[in-house]
Amino acid sequence: MTTRGATYAGMTNQDVINAFFAVDEALLPRAFADWVSELVGAKGERRAQPYTGPRLEAVLGADGARVVAAWRPARLAGRGAWIKTLDGLPTSGAGGTPIDALLADAATARLSFLIAKLGHETAVVNDPSTLRELGVRLRRDLQAPLWGYHFVTGSRADDGPASEPRQAALAAEWVYACGVQGMAVWVSDLEDGGWDEPWTPEAATREKRAAAYVRALRAALGDRFPLALCAPAVADRHAGIPYAAFLNGMAYALPRVYGYDLSPAGEMAAAQAWPAAAPLPTLPVLRAFGGADFDAGSLASLVAAAEAAAGHGYSFFEWRLAVDDGLWPALVGRLPGVAYRDGAYLYLDGQTFNFIGVNLRELVHYGNHDIGLLQLTKEKHIGEQLDAARQLGGQVARVFLFHASYDPQRPSALAEAESFLAAHGTPPGAQPADPAERLLASLIARLENVLTIACGPRDALRPDPVRLLVVFTDFNDSSGFFPSGDRPFFRDGYLHDPAWYDGGWQAHYWPLVERVVRHFRGDPRIFGWEIGNELKLPDDPALFTRFAHTVARRLKQLDPFHLVGPGIISAAHCAFSDDQAAAFYAHPALDFATLHLAGDDFPPVAGPVVSGVDAVEARRRQYIQRDGGIAQSVGKPFIIEEAGYRDQREANLLSLLRYATGLGAVGFMPWGFSAVGDLDIRVGDLMWGLDNFNPQEGARFQAIAADFRAFAATGFATRSV
């Protein structure tokens, strides 16, 4: 016998109905017989009252338990999007039905809630049955809530069929008909002829009318149903809107951050303090429609500011406008010509991006004779090296950016910087009187110069660009590729001082990284950013993981478009267990795993025995199996970022290339590349690199290039999205 009167904690009658639809609506009639028809047909307060029917587990057993588990409070958190009308909503077309495509695009954009328009004052906007289906699918497939929103202009008289209480009653009916899990009240401002108009006859009664609207909503929906207020972020610029009256009874504040009243940054700051009189969880609504003053970079700035605020989340207004105005890729975190990750694959403009690349560590600094090891380099060698990389079919070059020689205490460094800036121009924003700023300006100008040679101008790429993977620091101090201020953190030639990983990186490393990333955010000539080269802290893997995750997250906040990688040698070199490595790579801000397989320092790791090769090569391949498998287990691609042999380089590199890509590697980059004319300019690596001046393999360089070029053209599998 079932018992009535057993209330599930927090569940209303509407929650029970929603939970059944999320699992299997066919179970609903089986559960309640005569009671169900009365519940489903109920409106108003009956739907909002606590559920006191029979225990679902007693009626349906395991199915009932699934229904109870499917109920979730309709909390707003994370990234969301607003939808005006579902009819003809533009999508990528993925999946079978329009809702399939909408859900696929929502998943790609990492959306955790949607807010669809219910009505405009007294007029219904979207078909309730379509919204109901969308809500069920959204909860079931993406575990995300569907909210509705009601657009109220405040331009109606306070009596008659269009009064605020009447609008509220209609909104409540739409809530029940559409099965949404919460409702936002969109309060229009001046541009909509709304509440903010100073000349409307009803101005004196705004507080009363707003309060009447909220009271009527609560009477119809009950006290537990979540409501949110959406209004302009800068309240003191919209004195006509009765914020306090609307906020009374709200569960969330959704301030609109459009940049109309202040700068976007100023409005974001105002948004965080908006409901000061009644503190509420705040999720800014970001402008996602274009105009003469707003583009993809503007949207990226808003997203970065919202994520830096570390609040409950944010949302975009509006889906159709973002698509129509060309901002959808920016909303998703994708731009034309910029490589991105989707699952365990990399893509570029919708097609799989698998690549051959090269390591050109010193390339950005060619011609800077203040760096002792580059005395023989000239700027003209930049183009020659990149042309040689193209002979291999190379599409990515890995370069190291910061160097200790860029030290404001060294007059020779300043003289070199001024000479380069005089020849190439000063980047915008540099402070002319500050020596450190001048050095950073010269470094940014050098990177811009290399990017232009490698790919062409930012807005007019050459047909065969070689994009750059930019590395910010190095574990080894012998070559000097680290910020000069970090020198005290090196011990015995290596960056293994725990103090640097435990916050020391914020003093010198991060300010430089931040400036560079801001400058090149969204630039299609950048393949990705790399935290460092071969960083590790094997005595404290947990601290190293926290450091890497923090930096990766900050990089994504600054630049949501570009890939971010760690640049580690392997999980074994970081002293990661399999579980620790999986947790390391699972972080959403890290886009790919890296393996460095140049040299012969490969401590044994557990794994299947690899036969037919020598012991060192067997360990290389075990590393590929282990690290590649761990990366793929958490849905990330992996790249052989450094590959190098002392002998028989052509045969060994090609064999490793085929082996690694056969196990799923999406990129392969020989170490120590150099192929400049007939003069050795002392870059590359004669011992382990693909260096034209290696006495054993130099004569074979063209044959190696031809083999790599052929593999780049046909050896990788292709996919499209």
Short mmCIF file of N, CA and C in Angstrom, two decimals, residues 342-497:
data_model
loop_
_atom_site.label_atom_id
_atom_site.label_comp_id
_atom_site.label_asym_id
_atom_site.label_seq_id
_atom_site.Cartn_x
_atom_site.Cartn_y
_atom_site.Cartn_z
N ASP A 342 37.96 19.94 -30.21
CA ASP A 342 36.63 19.40 -29.95
C ASP A 342 36.84 17.93 -29.60
N GLY A 343 36.70 17.60 -28.29
CA GLY A 343 37.01 16.25 -27.86
C GLY A 343 38.49 15.97 -28.05
N ALA A 344 38.80 14.79 -28.57
CA ALA A 344 40.20 14.37 -28.71
C ALA A 344 40.79 14.73 -30.07
N TYR A 345 40.21 15.72 -30.73
CA TYR A 345 40.69 16.13 -32.05
C TYR A 345 40.90 17.63 -32.09
N LEU A 346 41.79 18.07 -32.99
CA LEU A 346 41.98 19.48 -33.28
C LEU A 346 41.34 19.78 -34.62
N TYR A 347 40.80 21.00 -34.73
CA TYR A 347 40.13 21.41 -35.95
C TYR A 347 40.58 22.81 -36.33
N LEU A 348 40.45 23.10 -37.62
CA LEU A 348 40.71 24.43 -38.16
C LEU A 348 39.65 24.70 -39.22
N ASP A 349 38.82 25.70 -38.97
CA ASP A 349 37.73 26.05 -39.89
C ASP A 349 36.87 24.83 -40.23
N GLY A 350 36.58 24.02 -39.21
CA GLY A 350 35.66 22.91 -39.38
C GLY A 350 36.26 21.62 -39.88
N GLN A 351 37.53 21.61 -40.23
CA GLN A 351 38.20 20.41 -40.73
C GLN A 351 39.27 19.96 -39.74
N THR A 352 39.49 18.66 -39.69
CA THR A 352 40.53 18.13 -38.81
C THR A 352 41.85 18.84 -39.07
N PHE A 353 42.54 19.19 -37.98
CA PHE A 353 43.86 19.80 -38.12
C PHE A 353 44.88 18.86 -37.49
N ASN A 354 45.47 17.99 -38.31
CA ASN A 354 46.61 17.16 -37.93
C ASN A 354 47.83 17.75 -38.62
N PHE A 355 48.98 17.73 -37.99
CA PHE A 355 50.06 18.53 -38.56
C PHE A 355 51.44 17.95 -38.31
N ILE A 356 52.31 18.26 -39.26
CA ILE A 356 53.75 18.16 -39.07
C ILE A 356 54.22 19.54 -38.65
N GLY A 357 55.09 19.60 -37.66
CA GLY A 357 55.63 20.88 -37.22
C GLY A 357 57.12 20.78 -37.00
N VAL A 358 57.72 21.88 -36.57
CA VAL A 358 59.15 21.90 -36.29
C VAL A 358 59.39 22.71 -35.02
N ASN A 359 60.49 22.44 -34.36
CA ASN A 359 60.95 23.25 -33.24
C ASN A 359 62.00 24.24 -33.74
N LEU A 360 61.66 25.52 -33.67
CA LEU A 360 62.57 26.60 -34.03
C LEU A 360 62.71 27.50 -32.81
N ARG A 361 63.35 26.99 -31.80
CA ARG A 361 63.35 27.60 -30.47
C ARG A 361 63.71 29.08 -30.50
N GLU A 362 64.75 29.44 -31.21
CA GLU A 362 65.30 30.80 -31.14
C GLU A 362 64.71 31.76 -32.15
N LEU A 363 63.76 31.32 -32.96
CA LEU A 363 63.34 32.05 -34.17
C LEU A 363 62.94 33.50 -33.89
N VAL A 364 62.20 33.76 -32.82
CA VAL A 364 61.72 35.12 -32.55
C VAL A 364 62.88 36.09 -32.36
N HIS A 365 64.03 35.59 -31.94
CA HIS A 365 65.14 36.45 -31.54
C HIS A 365 66.25 36.53 -32.58
N TYR A 366 66.06 35.92 -33.75
CA TYR A 366 67.10 36.01 -34.78
C TYR A 366 67.46 37.48 -35.02
N GLY A 367 68.75 37.73 -35.08
CA GLY A 367 69.23 39.09 -35.32
C GLY A 367 69.45 39.88 -34.05
N ASN A 368 69.05 39.38 -32.91
CA ASN A 368 69.31 40.05 -31.64
C ASN A 368 70.69 39.60 -31.15
N HIS A 369 71.70 40.36 -31.49
CA HIS A 369 73.06 39.94 -31.20
C HIS A 369 73.45 40.21 -29.76
N ASP A 370 72.51 40.76 -28.97
CA ASP A 370 72.77 40.86 -27.53
C ASP A 370 72.64 39.50 -26.86
N ILE A 371 72.01 38.55 -27.56
CA ILE A 371 71.95 37.17 -27.08
C ILE A 371 73.13 36.43 -27.68
N GLY A 372 74.06 36.03 -26.82
CA GLY A 372 75.33 35.51 -27.31
C GLY A 372 75.22 34.36 -28.28
N LEU A 373 74.28 33.43 -28.05
CA LEU A 373 74.21 32.25 -28.91
C LEU A 373 73.65 32.57 -30.29
N LEU A 374 73.18 33.82 -30.51
CA LEU A 374 72.57 34.17 -31.81
C LEU A 374 73.43 35.13 -32.62
N GLN A 375 74.73 35.14 -32.35
CA GLN A 375 75.61 36.08 -33.03
C GLN A 375 75.61 35.92 -34.54
N LEU A 376 75.35 34.70 -35.02
CA LEU A 376 75.41 34.46 -36.47
C LEU A 376 74.05 34.57 -37.15
N THR A 377 72.99 34.82 -36.40
CA THR A 377 71.66 34.88 -37.00
C THR A 377 71.37 36.27 -37.54
N LYS A 378 70.55 36.28 -38.59
CA LYS A 378 70.06 37.53 -39.17
C LYS A 378 68.55 37.40 -39.39
N GLU A 379 67.89 38.54 -39.52
CA GLU A 379 66.45 38.51 -39.73
C GLU A 379 66.08 37.73 -40.99
N LYS A 380 66.92 37.79 -42.01
CA LYS A 380 66.60 37.09 -43.25
C LYS A 380 66.52 35.58 -43.05
N HIS A 381 67.21 35.09 -42.00
CA HIS A 381 67.17 33.65 -41.75
C HIS A 381 65.80 33.18 -41.27
N ILE A 382 64.98 34.10 -40.75
CA ILE A 382 63.64 33.71 -40.30
C ILE A 382 62.86 33.13 -41.46
N GLY A 383 62.82 33.87 -42.56
CA GLY A 383 62.09 33.40 -43.74
C GLY A 383 62.69 32.14 -44.32
N GLU A 384 64.02 32.02 -44.30
CA GLU A 384 64.66 30.83 -44.85
C GLU A 384 64.31 29.59 -44.04
N GLN A 385 64.32 29.71 -42.72
CA GLN A 385 63.96 28.57 -41.89
C GLN A 385 62.50 28.16 -42.12
N LEU A 386 61.62 29.14 -42.19
CA LEU A 386 60.21 28.82 -42.38
C LEU A 386 59.95 28.23 -43.76
N ASP A 387 60.66 28.69 -44.76
CA ASP A 387 60.52 28.08 -46.09
C ASP A 387 60.98 26.62 -46.06
N ALA A 388 62.05 26.36 -45.32
CA ALA A 388 62.53 24.99 -45.20
C ALA A 388 61.50 24.13 -44.45
N ALA A 389 60.87 24.73 -43.43
CA ALA A 389 59.83 23.99 -42.70
C ALA A 389 58.68 23.63 -43.63
N ARG A 390 58.33 24.52 -44.53
CA ARG A 390 57.25 24.23 -45.49
C ARG A 390 57.63 23.07 -46.40
N GLN A 391 58.94 22.90 -46.67
CA GLN A 391 59.37 21.76 -47.48
C GLN A 391 59.02 20.44 -46.82
N LEU A 392 58.94 20.45 -45.49
CA LEU A 392 58.55 19.24 -44.76
C LEU A 392 57.03 19.06 -44.72
N GLY A 393 56.29 20.03 -45.24
CA GLY A 393 54.85 20.04 -45.03
C GLY A 393 54.50 20.64 -43.68
N GLY A 394 55.44 21.38 -43.09
CA GLY A 394 55.23 21.93 -41.75
C GLY A 394 54.17 23.01 -41.72
N GLN A 395 53.30 22.93 -40.72
CA GLN A 395 52.25 23.94 -40.54
C GLN A 395 52.33 24.65 -39.20
N VAL A 396 53.18 24.17 -38.30
CA VAL A 396 53.33 24.77 -36.97
C VAL A 396 54.81 24.84 -36.64
N ALA A 397 55.24 25.96 -36.06
CA ALA A 397 56.60 26.08 -35.55
C ALA A 397 56.52 26.43 -34.07
N ARG A 398 57.27 25.70 -33.28
CA ARG A 398 57.30 25.92 -31.83
C ARG A 398 58.47 26.84 -31.51
N VAL A 399 58.17 27.97 -30.86
CA VAL A 399 59.19 28.98 -30.59
C VAL A 399 59.16 29.32 -29.10
N PHE A 400 60.32 29.75 -28.57
CA PHE A 400 60.42 30.18 -27.18
C PHE A 400 60.44 31.70 -27.17
N LEU A 401 59.70 32.31 -26.24
CA LEU A 401 59.51 33.76 -26.31
C LEU A 401 60.40 34.55 -25.36
N PHE A 402 60.24 34.39 -24.05
CA PHE A 402 60.97 35.24 -23.12
C PHE A 402 62.43 34.79 -23.01
N HIS A 403 63.31 35.78 -22.84
CA HIS A 403 64.73 35.47 -22.68
C HIS A 403 65.31 36.38 -21.62
N ALA A 404 66.21 35.83 -20.80
CA ALA A 404 66.78 36.58 -19.68
C ALA A 404 67.59 37.78 -20.13
N SER A 405 68.02 37.80 -21.41
CA SER A 405 68.79 38.96 -21.89
C SER A 405 67.95 40.22 -21.95
N TYR A 406 66.63 40.08 -21.99
CA TYR A 406 65.75 41.25 -22.00
C TYR A 406 65.64 41.77 -20.57
N ASP A 407 66.74 42.33 -20.11
CA ASP A 407 66.88 42.74 -18.71
C ASP A 407 67.04 44.26 -18.68
N PRO A 408 66.13 44.99 -18.02
CA PRO A 408 66.23 46.46 -18.03
C PRO A 408 67.49 46.99 -17.37
N GLN A 409 68.22 46.15 -16.65
CA GLN A 409 69.48 46.59 -16.04
C GLN A 409 70.66 46.51 -17.00
N ARG A 410 70.44 45.99 -18.20
CA ARG A 410 71.54 45.83 -19.15
C ARG A 410 71.42 46.88 -20.25
N PRO A 411 72.31 47.86 -20.31
CA PRO A 411 72.24 48.88 -21.35
C PRO A 411 72.27 48.31 -22.77
N SER A 412 73.01 47.23 -22.97
CA SER A 412 73.09 46.65 -24.32
C SER A 412 71.74 46.10 -24.76
N ALA A 413 70.96 45.56 -23.80
CA ALA A 413 69.64 45.05 -24.13
C ALA A 413 68.71 46.19 -24.54
N LEU A 414 68.79 47.30 -23.82
CA LEU A 414 67.96 48.46 -24.16
C LEU A 414 68.34 49.03 -25.52
N ALA A 415 69.64 49.10 -25.79
CA ALA A 415 70.08 49.61 -27.09
C ALA A 415 69.58 48.72 -28.22
N GLU A 416 69.65 47.40 -28.03
CA GLU A 416 69.15 46.46 -29.04
C GLU A 416 67.65 46.64 -29.24
N ALA A 417 66.91 46.84 -28.14
CA ALA A 417 65.47 47.02 -28.23
C ALA A 417 65.12 48.29 -28.99
N GLU A 418 65.79 49.38 -28.67
CA GLU A 418 65.49 50.64 -29.35
C GLU A 418 65.83 50.57 -30.83
N SER A 419 66.89 49.87 -31.16
CA SER A 419 67.25 49.71 -32.57
C SER A 419 66.17 48.95 -33.33
N PHE A 420 65.65 47.88 -32.72
CA PHE A 420 64.61 47.10 -33.39
C PHE A 420 63.32 47.90 -33.52
N LEU A 421 62.94 48.62 -32.47
CA LEU A 421 61.71 49.41 -32.51
C LEU A 421 61.82 50.53 -33.53
N ALA A 422 62.99 51.12 -33.65
CA ALA A 422 63.18 52.18 -34.65
C ALA A 422 62.98 51.64 -36.06
N ALA A 423 63.37 50.39 -36.27
CA ALA A 423 63.25 49.80 -37.61
C ALA A 423 61.87 49.24 -37.89
N HIS A 424 61.15 48.80 -36.85
CA HIS A 424 59.89 48.07 -37.06
C HIS A 424 58.66 48.74 -36.47
N GLY A 425 58.85 49.79 -35.67
CA GLY A 425 57.70 50.47 -35.08
C GLY A 425 57.39 49.94 -33.69
N THR A 426 56.79 50.80 -32.88
CA THR A 426 56.44 50.44 -31.50
C THR A 426 55.00 49.97 -31.43
N PRO A 427 54.73 48.82 -30.83
CA PRO A 427 53.35 48.34 -30.71
C PRO A 427 52.50 49.32 -29.90
N PRO A 428 51.21 49.37 -30.15
CA PRO A 428 50.34 50.27 -29.39
C PRO A 428 50.39 49.96 -27.90
N GLY A 429 50.32 51.01 -27.09
CA GLY A 429 50.21 50.84 -25.65
C GLY A 429 51.53 50.81 -24.90
N ALA A 430 52.67 50.79 -25.60
CA ALA A 430 53.95 50.75 -24.91
C ALA A 430 54.25 52.11 -24.27
N GLN A 431 54.84 52.09 -23.07
CA GLN A 431 55.18 53.31 -22.35
C GLN A 431 56.62 53.69 -22.68
N PRO A 432 56.82 54.83 -23.34
CA PRO A 432 58.16 55.14 -23.87
C PRO A 432 59.22 55.39 -22.80
N ALA A 433 58.84 55.80 -21.59
CA ALA A 433 59.84 56.18 -20.60
C ALA A 433 60.28 55.03 -19.71
N ASP A 434 59.68 53.90 -19.81
CA ASP A 434 59.94 52.78 -18.90
C ASP A 434 60.83 51.75 -19.60
N PRO A 435 62.06 51.52 -19.12
CA PRO A 435 62.96 50.55 -19.80
C PRO A 435 62.35 49.16 -19.92
N ALA A 436 61.68 48.67 -18.86
CA ALA A 436 61.08 47.34 -18.93
C ALA A 436 59.99 47.31 -20.00
N GLU A 437 59.23 48.40 -20.10
CA GLU A 437 58.19 48.48 -21.13
C GLU A 437 58.80 48.49 -22.53
N ARG A 438 59.91 49.18 -22.69
CA ARG A 438 60.54 49.22 -24.01
C ARG A 438 61.04 47.84 -24.42
N LEU A 439 61.59 47.11 -23.46
CA LEU A 439 62.05 45.75 -23.77
C LEU A 439 60.87 44.85 -24.14
N LEU A 440 59.77 44.96 -23.38
CA LEU A 440 58.60 44.15 -23.69
C LEU A 440 58.01 44.55 -25.04
N ALA A 441 58.00 45.86 -25.32
CA ALA A 441 57.50 46.33 -26.62
C ALA A 441 58.33 45.75 -27.76
N SER A 442 59.65 45.69 -27.57
CA SER A 442 60.50 45.13 -28.62
C SER A 442 60.25 43.65 -28.80
N LEU A 443 59.97 42.95 -27.69
CA LEU A 443 59.70 41.52 -27.78
C LEU A 443 58.38 41.27 -28.52
N ILE A 444 57.35 42.06 -28.20
CA ILE A 444 56.07 41.93 -28.91
C ILE A 444 56.26 42.27 -30.38
N ALA A 445 57.06 43.29 -30.67
CA ALA A 445 57.31 43.66 -32.07
C ALA A 445 58.06 42.55 -32.80
N ARG A 446 59.00 41.89 -32.11
CA ARG A 446 59.71 40.78 -32.74
C ARG A 446 58.76 39.62 -33.05
N LEU A 447 57.88 39.31 -32.10
CA LEU A 447 56.92 38.23 -32.36
C LEU A 447 56.00 38.60 -33.51
N GLU A 448 55.55 39.85 -33.56
CA GLU A 448 54.71 40.30 -34.67
C GLU A 448 55.45 40.18 -36.00
N ASN A 449 56.73 40.51 -36.01
CA ASN A 449 57.53 40.42 -37.22
C ASN A 449 57.62 38.98 -37.71
N VAL A 450 57.88 38.05 -36.78
CA VAL A 450 57.98 36.64 -37.17
C VAL A 450 56.63 36.12 -37.66
N LEU A 451 55.54 36.50 -36.98
CA LEU A 451 54.22 36.07 -37.41
C LEU A 451 53.91 36.54 -38.82
N THR A 452 54.29 37.76 -39.13
CA THR A 452 54.03 38.29 -40.47
C THR A 452 54.83 37.53 -41.52
N ILE A 453 56.08 37.19 -41.20
CA ILE A 453 56.89 36.41 -42.14
C ILE A 453 56.32 34.99 -42.28
N ALA A 454 55.89 34.43 -41.17
CA ALA A 454 55.41 33.04 -41.17
C ALA A 454 54.05 32.88 -41.82
N CYS A 455 53.18 33.89 -41.64
CA CYS A 455 51.78 33.72 -42.03
C CYS A 455 51.23 34.85 -42.88
N GLY A 456 51.88 35.98 -42.90
CA GLY A 456 51.33 37.15 -43.55
C GLY A 456 50.63 38.04 -42.53
N PRO A 457 50.01 39.13 -42.97
CA PRO A 457 49.29 40.00 -42.05
C PRO A 457 48.13 39.26 -41.39
N ARG A 458 47.75 39.72 -40.23
CA ARG A 458 46.70 39.06 -39.45
C ARG A 458 45.40 38.92 -40.23
N ASP A 459 45.05 39.93 -41.02
CA ASP A 459 43.77 39.92 -41.74
C ASP A 459 43.90 39.47 -43.19
N ALA A 460 45.06 38.96 -43.58
CA ALA A 460 45.24 38.50 -44.96
C ALA A 460 46.32 37.42 -44.98
N LEU A 461 46.02 36.24 -44.46
CA LEU A 461 47.01 35.18 -44.33
C LEU A 461 47.46 34.67 -45.69
N ARG A 462 48.71 34.29 -45.78
CA ARG A 462 49.21 33.65 -46.98
C ARG A 462 48.62 32.24 -47.08
N PRO A 463 48.62 31.63 -48.25
CA PRO A 463 47.96 30.32 -48.40
C PRO A 463 48.66 29.17 -47.68
N ASP A 464 49.93 29.35 -47.31
CA ASP A 464 50.67 28.27 -46.63
C ASP A 464 51.26 28.77 -45.32
N PRO A 465 50.43 29.24 -44.40
CA PRO A 465 50.96 29.80 -43.16
C PRO A 465 51.60 28.73 -42.28
N VAL A 466 52.61 29.13 -41.55
CA VAL A 466 53.20 28.30 -40.50
C VAL A 466 52.87 28.99 -39.18
N ARG A 467 51.86 28.49 -38.49
CA ARG A 467 51.42 29.11 -37.24
C ARG A 467 52.41 28.81 -36.12
N LEU A 468 52.43 29.68 -35.12
CA LEU A 468 53.41 29.55 -34.05
C LEU A 468 52.78 29.02 -32.77
N LEU A 469 53.46 28.06 -32.16
CA LEU A 469 53.16 27.59 -30.81
C LEU A 469 54.17 28.28 -29.91
N VAL A 470 53.69 29.19 -29.06
CA VAL A 470 54.56 30.09 -28.31
C VAL A 470 54.76 29.56 -26.90
N VAL A 471 56.03 29.32 -26.54
CA VAL A 471 56.41 28.78 -25.22
C VAL A 471 56.90 29.94 -24.36
N PHE A 472 56.43 30.00 -23.10
CA PHE A 472 56.69 31.18 -22.29
C PHE A 472 57.93 31.09 -21.41
N THR A 473 58.35 29.92 -21.00
CA THR A 473 59.54 29.82 -20.16
C THR A 473 60.12 28.42 -20.31
N ASP A 474 61.30 28.21 -19.71
CA ASP A 474 62.01 26.95 -19.87
C ASP A 474 62.47 26.44 -18.51
N PHE A 475 62.48 25.12 -18.35
CA PHE A 475 62.93 24.49 -17.11
C PHE A 475 64.45 24.59 -16.96
N ASN A 476 65.15 24.64 -18.08
CA ASN A 476 66.61 24.63 -18.10
C ASN A 476 67.11 26.05 -18.31
N ASP A 477 68.03 26.52 -17.46
CA ASP A 477 68.48 27.92 -17.58
C ASP A 477 69.66 28.10 -18.52
N SER A 478 70.20 27.03 -19.08
CA SER A 478 71.44 27.14 -19.85
C SER A 478 71.30 27.99 -21.09
N SER A 479 70.10 27.99 -21.71
CA SER A 479 69.91 28.77 -22.91
C SER A 479 69.29 30.14 -22.63
N GLY A 480 68.83 30.36 -21.40
CA GLY A 480 68.33 31.68 -21.01
C GLY A 480 66.91 31.99 -21.38
N PHE A 481 66.10 31.00 -21.79
CA PHE A 481 64.74 31.30 -22.24
C PHE A 481 63.76 31.33 -21.07
N PHE A 482 63.87 32.42 -20.29
CA PHE A 482 62.97 32.64 -19.16
C PHE A 482 63.03 34.13 -18.83
N PRO A 483 62.01 34.68 -18.14
CA PRO A 483 62.07 36.10 -17.75
C PRO A 483 63.25 36.36 -16.83
N SER A 484 63.92 37.47 -17.03
CA SER A 484 65.14 37.74 -16.26
C SER A 484 64.86 37.78 -14.76
N GLY A 485 63.67 38.24 -14.36
CA GLY A 485 63.36 38.32 -12.94
C GLY A 485 63.22 36.99 -12.26
N ASP A 486 63.09 35.90 -13.03
CA ASP A 486 62.93 34.57 -12.44
C ASP A 486 64.25 33.86 -12.16
N ARG A 487 65.36 34.51 -12.46
CA ARG A 487 66.66 33.84 -12.29
C ARG A 487 66.88 33.30 -10.88
N PRO A 488 66.46 34.00 -9.82
CA PRO A 488 66.72 33.47 -8.46
C PRO A 488 66.01 32.16 -8.16
N PHE A 489 65.01 31.79 -8.94
CA PHE A 489 64.27 30.56 -8.67
C PHE A 489 64.94 29.31 -9.26
N PHE A 490 65.99 29.49 -10.04
CA PHE A 490 66.67 28.33 -10.62
C PHE A 490 67.67 27.77 -9.61
N ARG A 491 67.66 26.45 -9.49
CA ARG A 491 68.56 25.74 -8.58
C ARG A 491 69.34 24.71 -9.38
N ASP A 492 70.66 24.81 -9.33
CA ASP A 492 71.52 23.86 -10.05
C ASP A 492 71.16 23.82 -11.54
N GLY A 493 70.76 24.96 -12.07
CA GLY A 493 70.48 25.06 -13.50
C GLY A 493 69.07 24.73 -13.91
N TYR A 494 68.18 24.45 -12.95
CA TYR A 494 66.82 24.04 -13.31
C TYR A 494 65.78 24.79 -12.47
N LEU A 495 64.62 24.96 -13.04
CA LEU A 495 63.54 25.68 -12.37
C LEU A 495 62.74 24.69 -11.51
N HIS A 496 63.33 24.25 -10.41
CA HIS A 496 62.62 23.32 -9.55
C HIS A 496 62.49 23.85 -8.12
N ASP A 497 62.48 25.17 -7.96
CA ASP A 497 62.21 25.76 -6.66
C ASP A 497 60.70 25.76 -6.43
#
